[in-house]
Amino acid sequence: MRIVSAAEIAGALTHSAMTDALAEAFRAEVTVPLRHHHPIPQGPGARDAMLLLMPAWTGVGEDAFVGTKIVSVFPENGTRGLPAIYGSYILCNGATGAPLAVMDGTALTVWRTAAASALAARYLAAKDASRMVMVGAGALAPHLIRAHAAARPIRHVTLWNRSREKASQLAEGLKGTLPGITITVASDLQSAVEEADIVSCATISTNPLVSGDWLKPGAHLDLVGGYTPAMRETDDAAVLRASLFVDTRAGGLHEAGDIVDPIRRGLIQESDVKADLFDLARGTHRGRASDDEITLFKSVGTALEDLAAAMLVWRSLPV
């Protein structure tokens, strides 16, 4: 069994190839059971830890795969100087069940998450989209920028983060790595969004950051960060103005606060979500309908994406 590090994953993948692999996975027949959540008590006064299991498998045959992402969330790790979240991915042969590899689950997740946004942008962002705003400066941000730049002709990226210093650090880290793309840091998020063709958000905000009133005709809003019903990255105006899309209906209609909260309050209905990535990849929905249409894509992730990423890494590794 092979151990695959984050560095090996980065060496094996490109954002275009990862996006292509996701498109193929959403067109294929992949089994994705419900995600398992298992609380782990930590004793008096401590928050419970959580073990998450995310399995998926392809069809039968010698080229079949079975995979499971294992994520541990230990909220008290900050007091120990350790990360709160650890992840590993176990990839097995789908014909025999024999383990093939254990991969860095954290690295795999950021690659597939960014690729899901890029896949959506292929159908939903304007074909000539050249100006992007990146809201948030965490680990996902550079991957989202590169993935969107691989999907659309991005020429200018504006970074915004609550901590301007962190946004500046990201800008410095990206310097020289994105030929032909200008990187700037914004103090005023509204002004930056008003000029943007693509607005990508990867934060843990529980309150809206981007207003729908700021979006220009033809803009595409990519919401990545919120992963619980209590989290919002955009406001009701955006949800009401935009054509709504999700990565999967199973996740988007139950876990995504930007969709679930407006439905719960009666502002929109489940039927207002026009399509998910299955529909877009399989051609049952065309995606963007006009140059002036405002589109909103909300993702919360799915084990299908993890399996597709792990399969691509495995097939791309040097022998």
Short mmCIF file of C-alpha atoms in Angstrom, two decimals:
data_model
loop_
_atom_site.label_atom_id
_atom_site.label_comp_id
_atom_site.label_asym_id
_atom_site.label_seq_id
_atom_site.Cartn_x
_atom_site.Cartn_y
_atom_site.Cartn_z
CA MET A 1 0.00 0.00 0.00
CA ARG A 2 1.33 3.41 -0.97
CA ILE A 3 1.41 6.51 1.23
CA VAL A 4 0.74 9.64 -0.87
CA SER A 5 1.74 13.02 0.56
CA ALA A 6 0.33 16.46 -0.17
CA ALA A 7 3.43 17.23 -2.25
CA GLU A 8 2.92 14.11 -4.35
CA ILE A 9 -0.74 15.04 -4.88
CA ALA A 10 0.25 18.51 -6.07
CA GLY A 11 2.84 17.00 -8.41
CA ALA A 12 0.32 14.59 -9.91
CA LEU A 13 -2.53 17.04 -10.55
CA THR A 14 -3.39 20.09 -12.59
CA HIS A 15 -6.55 22.09 -12.02
CA SER A 16 -7.77 21.48 -15.57
CA ALA A 17 -7.25 17.72 -15.27
CA MET A 18 -8.96 17.67 -11.88
CA THR A 19 -11.95 19.57 -13.28
CA ASP A 20 -12.17 17.16 -16.22
CA ALA A 21 -12.10 14.22 -13.81
CA LEU A 22 -14.98 15.68 -11.81
CA ALA A 23 -17.00 16.24 -14.97
CA GLU A 24 -16.50 12.58 -15.87
CA ALA A 25 -17.45 11.47 -12.34
CA PHE A 26 -20.69 13.46 -12.34
CA ARG A 27 -21.60 11.83 -15.66
CA ALA A 28 -20.75 8.32 -14.43
CA GLU A 29 -22.56 5.93 -12.12
CA VAL A 30 -20.94 6.33 -8.70
CA THR A 31 -22.52 5.15 -5.45
CA VAL A 32 -22.38 7.75 -2.66
CA PRO A 33 -23.95 6.64 0.65
CA LEU A 34 -24.88 9.15 3.32
CA ARG A 35 -21.98 10.65 5.24
CA HIS A 36 -21.45 9.11 8.67
CA HIS A 37 -21.15 11.44 11.70
CA HIS A 38 -19.92 9.92 14.95
CA PRO A 39 -19.49 12.11 18.07
CA ILE A 40 -16.58 11.25 20.35
CA PRO A 41 -17.05 12.52 23.95
CA GLN A 42 -14.03 14.38 25.34
CA GLY A 43 -14.91 14.60 29.01
CA PRO A 44 -16.33 17.31 31.30
CA GLY A 45 -16.04 20.86 30.02
CA ALA A 46 -14.63 19.86 26.61
CA ARG A 47 -16.43 20.00 23.29
CA ASP A 48 -17.11 16.64 21.69
CA ALA A 49 -14.86 15.52 18.88
CA MET A 50 -16.32 14.17 15.65
CA LEU A 51 -15.38 11.35 13.30
CA LEU A 52 -16.67 11.72 9.72
CA LEU A 53 -16.66 8.87 7.21
CA MET A 54 -17.35 9.64 3.55
CA PRO A 55 -17.47 6.49 1.37
CA ALA A 56 -18.06 6.13 -2.36
CA TRP A 57 -17.45 3.50 -5.03
CA THR A 58 -17.62 3.03 -8.76
CA GLY A 59 -19.17 0.11 -10.66
CA VAL A 60 -17.89 -3.45 -10.91
CA GLY A 61 -14.89 -4.68 -12.86
CA GLU A 62 -11.12 -4.65 -12.79
CA ASP A 63 -11.03 -0.84 -13.14
CA ALA A 64 -13.41 -0.22 -10.23
CA PHE A 65 -12.47 1.67 -7.07
CA VAL A 66 -13.73 1.97 -3.50
CA GLY A 67 -12.72 4.92 -1.37
CA THR A 68 -13.39 6.48 2.02
CA LYS A 69 -12.36 9.83 3.41
CA ILE A 70 -11.83 9.79 7.15
CA VAL A 71 -11.96 13.17 8.87
CA SER A 72 -11.42 13.78 12.58
CA VAL A 73 -12.53 17.07 14.13
CA PHE A 74 -11.12 17.76 17.61
CA PRO A 75 -12.20 21.31 18.60
CA GLU A 76 -9.95 21.39 21.68
CA ASN A 77 -6.76 20.84 19.69
CA GLY A 78 -6.09 24.58 19.63
CA THR A 79 -5.12 24.36 23.29
CA ARG A 80 -2.53 21.74 22.30
CA GLY A 81 -1.12 23.76 19.42
CA LEU A 82 -2.53 21.26 16.91
CA PRO A 83 -4.90 21.59 13.95
CA ALA A 84 -8.55 20.93 14.77
CA ILE A 85 -9.10 18.87 11.60
CA TYR A 86 -7.17 15.95 10.16
CA GLY A 87 -8.11 13.99 7.05
CA SER A 88 -6.95 10.86 5.26
CA TYR A 89 -8.23 9.12 2.16
CA ILE A 90 -8.12 5.34 1.75
CA LEU A 91 -8.35 4.13 -1.86
CA CYS A 92 -9.00 0.45 -2.54
CA ASN A 93 -9.26 -1.80 -5.56
CA GLY A 94 -12.95 -2.07 -6.38
CA ALA A 95 -12.69 -5.65 -7.67
CA THR A 96 -10.84 -7.15 -4.69
CA GLY A 97 -11.09 -4.61 -1.87
CA ALA A 98 -7.30 -4.59 -1.55
CA PRO A 99 -5.98 -1.26 -0.23
CA LEU A 100 -4.02 0.71 -2.81
CA ALA A 101 -3.10 3.96 -1.09
CA VAL A 102 -3.58 6.27 1.87
CA MET A 103 -3.57 9.87 0.68
CA ASP A 104 -3.37 13.23 2.42
CA GLY A 105 -7.08 13.96 2.79
CA THR A 106 -6.67 17.67 3.46
CA ALA A 107 -4.75 18.25 0.23
CA LEU A 108 -7.14 16.10 -1.76
CA THR A 109 -10.09 18.11 -0.40
CA VAL A 110 -8.80 21.54 -1.45
CA TRP A 111 -8.01 20.29 -4.94
CA ARG A 112 -11.42 18.72 -5.53
CA THR A 113 -13.31 21.61 -3.91
CA ALA A 114 -11.68 24.15 -6.21
CA ALA A 115 -12.28 21.90 -9.20
CA ALA A 116 -16.00 21.66 -8.38
CA SER A 117 -16.21 25.46 -8.52
CA ALA A 118 -14.30 25.50 -11.80
CA LEU A 119 -16.61 22.84 -13.24
CA ALA A 120 -19.64 24.95 -12.32
CA ALA A 121 -17.98 28.03 -13.83
CA ARG A 122 -17.59 26.22 -17.16
CA TYR A 123 -21.38 26.22 -17.40
CA LEU A 124 -22.34 29.28 -15.36
CA ALA A 125 -19.69 32.02 -15.67
CA ALA A 126 -19.52 34.28 -18.71
CA LYS A 127 -17.17 32.87 -21.32
CA ASP A 128 -15.18 36.12 -21.38
CA ALA A 129 -15.02 36.50 -17.57
CA SER A 130 -11.72 38.25 -16.86
CA ARG A 131 -12.10 39.90 -13.44
CA MET A 132 -12.33 37.82 -10.27
CA VAL A 133 -12.74 38.71 -6.61
CA MET A 134 -11.52 36.18 -4.04
CA VAL A 135 -13.23 36.62 -0.67
CA GLY A 136 -11.18 34.87 1.99
CA ALA A 137 -7.45 34.16 2.13
CA GLY A 138 -7.29 30.67 3.60
CA ALA A 139 -5.90 27.42 2.22
CA LEU A 140 -8.62 27.15 -0.44
CA ALA A 141 -8.13 30.62 -1.91
CA PRO A 142 -5.07 29.99 -4.11
CA HIS A 143 -6.61 26.77 -5.43
CA LEU A 144 -9.87 28.54 -6.28
CA ILE A 145 -8.00 31.30 -8.11
CA ARG A 146 -5.97 28.83 -10.16
CA ALA A 147 -8.98 26.61 -10.89
CA HIS A 148 -11.11 29.52 -12.09
CA ALA A 149 -8.20 30.84 -14.15
CA ALA A 150 -8.02 27.44 -15.84
CA ALA A 151 -11.75 27.59 -16.65
CA ARG A 152 -12.08 31.21 -17.77
CA PRO A 153 -9.71 33.90 -19.16
CA ILE A 154 -9.05 35.59 -15.81
CA ARG A 155 -6.69 38.54 -16.11
CA HIS A 156 -7.23 40.39 -12.83
CA VAL A 157 -7.80 39.01 -9.33
CA THR A 158 -8.72 41.17 -6.34
CA LEU A 159 -8.21 39.68 -2.89
CA TRP A 160 -10.30 40.62 0.13
CA ASN A 161 -10.09 39.29 3.65
CA ARG A 162 -11.22 40.62 7.03
CA SER A 163 -7.53 40.74 7.86
CA ARG A 164 -5.92 42.83 5.13
CA GLU A 165 -2.53 41.55 6.29
CA LYS A 166 -3.52 37.98 5.48
CA ALA A 167 -4.79 39.02 2.04
CA SER A 168 -1.48 40.80 1.42
CA GLN A 169 0.43 37.67 2.44
CA LEU A 170 -1.59 35.64 -0.05
CA ALA A 171 -0.92 38.21 -2.78
CA GLU A 172 2.80 37.99 -2.05
CA GLY A 173 2.68 34.19 -2.17
CA LEU A 174 0.93 34.24 -5.56
CA LYS A 175 3.36 36.74 -7.07
CA GLY A 176 5.03 35.27 -10.13
CA THR A 177 2.94 32.07 -10.12
CA LEU A 178 0.08 33.30 -12.31
CA PRO A 179 1.53 34.65 -15.57
CA GLY A 180 -0.63 37.29 -17.22
CA ILE A 181 -2.79 37.83 -14.13
CA THR A 182 -2.64 40.98 -12.01
CA ILE A 183 -3.17 40.48 -8.26
CA THR A 184 -4.37 43.34 -6.04
CA VAL A 185 -5.67 43.64 -2.47
CA ALA A 186 -8.94 45.50 -1.84
CA SER A 187 -9.94 47.51 1.21
CA ASP A 188 -13.51 48.01 -0.01
CA LEU A 189 -15.26 44.74 -0.83
CA GLN A 190 -18.31 46.39 -2.38
CA SER A 191 -16.31 48.30 -4.98
CA ALA A 192 -14.37 45.18 -5.90
CA VAL A 193 -17.50 43.02 -6.26
CA GLU A 194 -19.27 45.66 -8.38
CA GLU A 195 -16.58 45.24 -11.07
CA ALA A 196 -16.21 41.47 -10.89
CA ASP A 197 -17.26 38.83 -13.41
CA ILE A 198 -16.65 36.04 -10.87
CA VAL A 199 -16.90 36.39 -7.08
CA SER A 200 -15.63 33.38 -5.15
CA CYS A 201 -16.15 33.12 -1.38
CA ALA A 202 -14.29 30.67 0.86
CA THR A 203 -14.88 31.76 4.45
CA ILE A 204 -16.42 30.42 7.66
CA SER A 205 -18.74 33.40 7.98
CA THR A 206 -22.11 33.03 9.69
CA ASN A 207 -23.25 36.44 8.42
CA PRO A 208 -23.49 37.57 4.78
CA LEU A 209 -20.39 39.21 3.33
CA VAL A 210 -21.48 39.78 -0.29
CA SER A 211 -24.68 41.63 -1.11
CA GLY A 212 -26.70 40.73 -4.16
CA ASP A 213 -27.18 44.44 -4.84
CA TRP A 214 -23.47 44.68 -5.64
CA LEU A 215 -23.52 42.07 -8.40
CA LYS A 216 -23.40 43.41 -11.94
CA PRO A 217 -25.46 41.85 -14.76
CA GLY A 218 -23.77 38.67 -15.94
CA ALA A 219 -21.83 38.07 -12.71
CA HIS A 220 -21.22 34.59 -11.33
CA LEU A 221 -21.18 34.06 -7.54
CA ASP A 222 -19.28 31.01 -6.28
CA LEU A 223 -20.01 30.13 -2.61
CA VAL A 224 -17.66 27.55 -1.14
CA GLY A 225 -17.08 28.25 2.54
CA GLY A 226 -20.38 27.73 4.36
CA TYR A 227 -21.02 24.07 5.15
CA THR A 228 -23.82 24.20 7.76
CA PRO A 229 -27.38 25.61 7.69
CA ALA A 230 -26.25 28.36 10.09
CA MET A 231 -23.57 29.79 7.79
CA ARG A 232 -24.15 32.53 5.20
CA GLU A 233 -21.68 34.14 2.79
CA THR A 234 -24.23 36.12 0.80
CA ASP A 235 -27.55 37.82 1.53
CA ASP A 236 -31.15 37.27 0.51
CA ALA A 237 -30.86 39.83 -2.31
CA ALA A 238 -28.29 37.65 -4.06
CA VAL A 239 -30.40 34.53 -3.68
CA LEU A 240 -33.46 36.33 -5.07
CA ARG A 241 -31.61 37.98 -8.00
CA ALA A 242 -29.59 34.99 -9.15
CA SER A 243 -30.30 31.72 -10.91
CA LEU A 244 -29.47 29.11 -8.28
CA PHE A 245 -27.28 26.02 -8.71
CA VAL A 246 -25.72 23.54 -6.25
CA ASP A 247 -23.10 20.81 -6.38
CA THR A 248 -25.63 18.17 -5.28
CA ARG A 249 -29.25 18.56 -4.29
CA ALA A 250 -28.73 16.11 -1.41
CA GLY A 251 -26.14 18.41 0.15
CA GLY A 252 -27.19 21.84 -1.07
CA LEU A 253 -30.81 21.53 0.05
CA HIS A 254 -29.93 20.30 3.54
CA GLU A 255 -26.51 21.65 4.56
CA ALA A 256 -25.96 24.93 2.68
CA GLY A 257 -27.08 27.90 4.76
CA ASP A 258 -27.19 30.22 1.74
CA ILE A 259 -29.89 27.95 0.27
CA VAL A 260 -31.46 26.29 3.32
CA ASP A 261 -32.07 29.50 5.30
CA PRO A 262 -34.04 31.31 2.53
CA ILE A 263 -36.07 28.14 1.92
CA ARG A 264 -36.86 27.80 5.63
CA ARG A 265 -38.11 31.41 5.73
CA GLY A 266 -40.23 30.99 2.60
CA LEU A 267 -38.23 33.36 0.38
CA ILE A 268 -37.52 30.65 -2.17
CA GLN A 269 -38.57 27.06 -2.76
CA GLU A 270 -36.50 23.95 -3.41
CA SER A 271 -37.75 24.08 -7.00
CA ASP A 272 -35.97 27.44 -7.45
CA VAL A 273 -32.67 25.54 -7.53
CA LYS A 274 -32.36 25.04 -11.26
CA ALA A 275 -29.75 22.29 -11.43
CA ASP A 276 -26.83 20.54 -9.76
CA LEU A 277 -23.52 19.34 -11.17
CA PHE A 278 -25.10 16.05 -12.26
CA ASP A 279 -27.56 17.98 -14.44
CA LEU A 280 -24.90 20.30 -15.84
CA ALA A 281 -22.31 17.59 -16.57
CA ARG A 282 -24.91 15.30 -18.17
CA GLY A 283 -26.36 18.10 -20.30
CA THR A 284 -29.87 17.98 -18.86
CA HIS A 285 -29.51 21.70 -18.01
CA ARG A 286 -27.66 24.11 -20.28
CA GLY A 287 -26.35 26.35 -17.49
CA ARG A 288 -26.12 30.09 -18.18
CA ALA A 289 -29.04 31.21 -20.33
CA SER A 290 -28.05 34.80 -21.24
CA ASP A 291 -25.23 37.32 -21.04
CA ASP A 292 -27.00 39.34 -18.33
CA GLU A 293 -28.05 36.41 -16.14
CA ILE A 294 -26.62 36.44 -12.60
CA THR A 295 -25.71 32.92 -11.50
CA LEU A 296 -25.05 31.55 -8.01
CA PHE A 297 -23.32 28.23 -7.32
CA LYS A 298 -23.29 26.79 -3.81
CA SER A 299 -21.15 23.78 -2.92
CA VAL A 300 -20.84 21.79 0.30
CA GLY A 301 -18.83 18.87 -1.08
CA THR A 302 -19.57 15.22 -1.81
CA ALA A 303 -17.70 11.94 -1.47
CA LEU A 304 -18.00 11.51 -5.24
CA GLU A 305 -15.53 14.39 -5.68
CA ASP A 306 -13.06 12.86 -3.20
CA LEU A 307 -13.17 9.52 -5.00
CA ALA A 308 -12.70 11.16 -8.41
CA ALA A 309 -9.70 13.09 -7.08
CA ALA A 310 -8.13 10.01 -5.48
CA MET A 311 -8.59 7.98 -8.68
CA LEU A 312 -6.94 10.71 -10.75
CA VAL A 313 -4.00 10.93 -8.32
CA TRP A 314 -3.57 7.16 -8.34
CA ARG A 315 -3.57 6.98 -12.12
CA SER A 316 -1.18 9.96 -12.39
CA LEU A 317 1.46 8.81 -9.91
CA PRO A 318 4.78 7.66 -11.36
CA VAL A 319 5.20 3.89 -11.22
#
